[in-house]
Every structure is written in structure tokens, then in C-alpha cells.
Short mmCIF file of C-alpha atoms and ligand atoms in Angstrom, two decimals:
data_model
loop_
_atom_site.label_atom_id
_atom_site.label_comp_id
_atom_site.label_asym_id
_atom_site.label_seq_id
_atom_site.Cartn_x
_atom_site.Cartn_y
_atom_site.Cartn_z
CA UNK A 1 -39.44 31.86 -24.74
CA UNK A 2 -36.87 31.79 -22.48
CA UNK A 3 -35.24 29.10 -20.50
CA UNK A 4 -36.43 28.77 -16.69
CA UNK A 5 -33.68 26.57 -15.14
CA UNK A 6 -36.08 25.68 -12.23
CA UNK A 7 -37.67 23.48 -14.72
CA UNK A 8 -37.75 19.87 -13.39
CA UNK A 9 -34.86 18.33 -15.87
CA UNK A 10 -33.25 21.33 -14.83
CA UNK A 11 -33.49 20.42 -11.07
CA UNK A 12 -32.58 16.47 -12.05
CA UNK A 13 -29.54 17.39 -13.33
CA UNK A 14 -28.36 19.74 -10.27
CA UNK A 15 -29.14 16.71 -8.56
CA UNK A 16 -31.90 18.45 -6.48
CA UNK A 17 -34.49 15.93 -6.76
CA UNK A 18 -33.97 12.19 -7.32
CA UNK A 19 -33.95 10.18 -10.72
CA UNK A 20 -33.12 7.13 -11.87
CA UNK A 21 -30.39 7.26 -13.69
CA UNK A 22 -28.94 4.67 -16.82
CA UNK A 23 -26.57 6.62 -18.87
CA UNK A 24 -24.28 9.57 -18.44
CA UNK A 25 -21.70 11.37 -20.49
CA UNK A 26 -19.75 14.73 -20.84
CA UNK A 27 -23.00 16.56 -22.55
CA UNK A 28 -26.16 13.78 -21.60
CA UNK A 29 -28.22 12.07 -19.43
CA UNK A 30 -30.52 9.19 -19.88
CA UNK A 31 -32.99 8.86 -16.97
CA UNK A 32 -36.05 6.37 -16.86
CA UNK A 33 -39.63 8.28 -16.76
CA UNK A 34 -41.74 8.34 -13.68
CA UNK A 35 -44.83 7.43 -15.93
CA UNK A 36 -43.76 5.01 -18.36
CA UNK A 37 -45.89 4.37 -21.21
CA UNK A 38 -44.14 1.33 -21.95
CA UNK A 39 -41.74 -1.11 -19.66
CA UNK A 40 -38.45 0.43 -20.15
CA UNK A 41 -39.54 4.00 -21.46
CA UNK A 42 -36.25 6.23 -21.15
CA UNK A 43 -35.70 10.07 -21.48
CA UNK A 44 -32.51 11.69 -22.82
CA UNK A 45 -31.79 15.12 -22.23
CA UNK A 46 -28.23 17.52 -22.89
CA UNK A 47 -26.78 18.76 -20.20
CA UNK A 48 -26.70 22.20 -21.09
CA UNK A 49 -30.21 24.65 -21.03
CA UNK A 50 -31.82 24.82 -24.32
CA UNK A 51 -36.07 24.57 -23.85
CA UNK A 52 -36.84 22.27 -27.06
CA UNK A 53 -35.81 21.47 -30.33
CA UNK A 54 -36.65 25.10 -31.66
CA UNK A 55 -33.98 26.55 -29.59
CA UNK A 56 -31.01 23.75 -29.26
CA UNK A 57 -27.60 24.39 -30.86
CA UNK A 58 -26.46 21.73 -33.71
CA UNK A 59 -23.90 20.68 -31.16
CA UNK A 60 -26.54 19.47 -28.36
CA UNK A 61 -28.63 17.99 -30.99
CA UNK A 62 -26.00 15.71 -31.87
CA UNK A 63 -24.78 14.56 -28.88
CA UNK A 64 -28.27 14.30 -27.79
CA UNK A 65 -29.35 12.32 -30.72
CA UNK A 66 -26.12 10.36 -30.49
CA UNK A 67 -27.42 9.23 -26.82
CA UNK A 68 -30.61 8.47 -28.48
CA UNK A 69 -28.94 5.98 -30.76
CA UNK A 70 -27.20 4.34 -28.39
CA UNK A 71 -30.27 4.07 -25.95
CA UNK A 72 -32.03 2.83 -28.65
CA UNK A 73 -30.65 -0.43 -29.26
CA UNK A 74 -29.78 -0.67 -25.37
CA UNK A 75 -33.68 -0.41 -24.87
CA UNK A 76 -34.30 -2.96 -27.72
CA UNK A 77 -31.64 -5.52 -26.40
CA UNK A 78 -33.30 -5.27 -22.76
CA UNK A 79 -36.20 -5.69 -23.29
CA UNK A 80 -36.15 -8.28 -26.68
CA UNK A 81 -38.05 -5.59 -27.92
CA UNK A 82 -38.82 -5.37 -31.97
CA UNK A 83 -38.97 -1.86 -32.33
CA UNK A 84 -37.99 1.43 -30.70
CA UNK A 85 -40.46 4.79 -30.91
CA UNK A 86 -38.63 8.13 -29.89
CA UNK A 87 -40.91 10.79 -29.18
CA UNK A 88 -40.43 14.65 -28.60
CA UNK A 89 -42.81 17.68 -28.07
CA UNK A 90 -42.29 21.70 -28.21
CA UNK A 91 -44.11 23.73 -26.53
CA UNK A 92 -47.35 23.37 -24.89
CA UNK A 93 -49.00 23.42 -27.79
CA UNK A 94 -46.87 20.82 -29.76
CA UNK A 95 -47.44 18.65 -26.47
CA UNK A 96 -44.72 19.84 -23.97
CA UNK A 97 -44.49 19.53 -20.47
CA UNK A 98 -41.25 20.17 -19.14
CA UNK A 99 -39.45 22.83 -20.71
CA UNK A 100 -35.55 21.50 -21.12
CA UNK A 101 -34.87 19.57 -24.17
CA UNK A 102 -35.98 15.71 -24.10
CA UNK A 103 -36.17 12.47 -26.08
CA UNK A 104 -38.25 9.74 -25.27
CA UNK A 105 -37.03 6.49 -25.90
CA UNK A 106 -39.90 3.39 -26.09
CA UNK A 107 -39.18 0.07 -26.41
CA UNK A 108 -41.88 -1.81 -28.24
CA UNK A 109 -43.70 -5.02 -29.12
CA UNK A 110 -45.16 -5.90 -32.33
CA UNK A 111 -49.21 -5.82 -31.59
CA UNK A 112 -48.36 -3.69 -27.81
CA UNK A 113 -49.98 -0.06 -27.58
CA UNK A 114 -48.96 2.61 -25.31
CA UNK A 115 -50.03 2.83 -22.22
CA UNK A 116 -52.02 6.24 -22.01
CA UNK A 117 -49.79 9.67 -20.54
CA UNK A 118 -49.81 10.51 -16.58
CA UNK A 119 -49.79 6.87 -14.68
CA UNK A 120 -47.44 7.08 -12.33
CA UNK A 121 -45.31 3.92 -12.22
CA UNK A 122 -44.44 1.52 -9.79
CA UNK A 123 -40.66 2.82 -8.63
CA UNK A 124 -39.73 -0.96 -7.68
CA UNK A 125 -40.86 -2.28 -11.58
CA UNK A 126 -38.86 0.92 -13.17
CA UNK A 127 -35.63 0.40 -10.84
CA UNK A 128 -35.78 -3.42 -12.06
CA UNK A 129 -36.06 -1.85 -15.63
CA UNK A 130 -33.27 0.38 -15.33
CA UNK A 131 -31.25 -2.18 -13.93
CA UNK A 132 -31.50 -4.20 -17.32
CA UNK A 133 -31.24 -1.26 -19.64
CA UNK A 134 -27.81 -0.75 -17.63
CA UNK A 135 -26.82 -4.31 -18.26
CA UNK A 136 -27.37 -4.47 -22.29
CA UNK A 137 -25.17 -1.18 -22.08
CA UNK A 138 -22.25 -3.83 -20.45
P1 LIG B 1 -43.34 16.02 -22.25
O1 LIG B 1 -42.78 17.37 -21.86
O2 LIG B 1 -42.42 15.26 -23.15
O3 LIG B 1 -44.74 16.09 -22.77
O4 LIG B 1 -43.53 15.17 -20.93
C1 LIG B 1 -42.60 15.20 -19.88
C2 LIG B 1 -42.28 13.79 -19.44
O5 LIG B 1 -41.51 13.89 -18.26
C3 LIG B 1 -43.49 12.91 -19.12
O6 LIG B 1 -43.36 11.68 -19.82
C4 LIG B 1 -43.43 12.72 -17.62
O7 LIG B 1 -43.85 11.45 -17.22
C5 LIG B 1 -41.95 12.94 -17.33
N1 LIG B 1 -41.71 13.50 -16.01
C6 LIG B 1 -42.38 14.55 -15.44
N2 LIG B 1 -41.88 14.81 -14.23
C7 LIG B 1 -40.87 13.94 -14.02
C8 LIG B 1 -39.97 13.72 -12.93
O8 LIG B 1 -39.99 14.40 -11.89
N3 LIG B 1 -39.06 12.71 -13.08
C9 LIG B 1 -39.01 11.93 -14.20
N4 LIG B 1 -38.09 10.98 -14.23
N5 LIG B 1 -39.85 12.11 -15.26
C10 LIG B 1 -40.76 13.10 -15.15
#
């Protein structure tokens, strides 16, 4: 399949529709999702096209995964949080929604499900979040 780059990460990235923003470097970006299923729930995406996993080079996997890592314990230290669950999905049939490469990143609480996919969140709790996430990144 190929890449459409009018795909919404796409668009995020051109800066052509707002995000919130926590992390940046040369070849990622680390944005908080608009329907968190957890306080804090991140996404971290290359900045170069690639759909999914199935079609990423070896070089945006690592310095996507690197990101991960490092959002990883940022999340944790946040949000005191005990654990950390990254999720990722390829294709509509493994789960996916938008088609550019992404990570989830979810802090998480011993005993503390999920909350279920498509709530939209409230944009004044997930700039407060973001905020935070920033800070434990010093
Ligand atoms: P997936 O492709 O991993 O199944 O789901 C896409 C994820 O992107 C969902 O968690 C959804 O909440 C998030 N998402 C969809 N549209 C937007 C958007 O416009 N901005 C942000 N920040 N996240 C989005």
C-alpha cells in the first residue's frame, strides 16, 4: 500500500493542523493524543513517510524507537506512573487508523485499565499533561 501524505500525521507534521507538541528531534515527533486512553497517553512518529511498521526503514525504526525510550521514562516520571504500555497497529486490519508510522506511549497504574478508544479528551486536561511530560524531560 502506498503512502498518502494527506494522512493526518502527515498534515501534523507540515504543521497544517494543530497538535500538541512534547518532544522534537532531527527524525521525530512526540505529540499527545486527542483521545487519550490514559492521562498522559503520547504518540511518537518519524518524520519521514513510511505507513507502518511493515514498510519503515531500520533507520526510522531506531530513531523512532529511540524516542520511544526516552518518552517512556519521561511519561513514567510525570505521571509517578509504575509502568509504561507502548502500543502499535498495521493496517486496518491489525487495528490502524492513521496510516504514517506511530507509537503509543501509556503511562500506567498498577490496578488502572484503559479507558476505551474514541473519547475525545478535554484539550485543557491534555495541555496540563503535556506541560508535565515536558518538565520530567528538563
Ligand atoms: P491507530 O492508527 O493507532 O489505531 O489510532 C490513531 C490514533 O491517533 C488514535 O489514538 C487517535 O486518538 C489519534 N488521533 C487521530 N486523529 C488525531 C489528531 O488529529 N490529532 C491527534 N493528536 N491524535 C489523533
Amino acid at each position: 500500500m502506498a503512502y498518502d501524505p494527506d494522512n493526518i500525521f502527515a498534515k501534523i507534521l507540515r504543521g497544517e493542523i494543530p497538535s500538541t507538541r512534547v518532544y522534537e528531534d532531527d527524525d521525530t515527533l512526540a505529540f499527545m493524543d486527542i483521545m487519550p486512553r490514559a492521562d498522559g497517553h503520547l504518540l511518537v512518529i518519524p518524520k519521514t513517510p513510511c505507513r507502518n511498521l511493515l514498510d519503515a526503514s531500520p533507520t526510522q525504526l531506531s530513531a523512532v524507537m529511540a524516542t520511544v525510550q526516552k518518552l517512556g521514562h519521561a511519561v513514567m516520571a510525570a505521571f509517578g506512573a509504575e509502568g509504561v504500555t507502548i502500543q502499535q497497529f498495521n493496517e486496518a486490519a491489525g487495528g490502524q487508523e492513521v496510516f504514517h508510522l506511530h507509537f503509543h506511549v501509556l503511562p500506567r497504574h498498577e490496578g488502572v485499565r484503559l479507558r476505551p478508544p474514541g473519547q475525545m479528551g478535554d484539550m485543557a486536561a491534555i495541555a496540563e499533561q503535556a506541560e508535565k511530560i515536558r518538565a520530567a524531560l528538563g
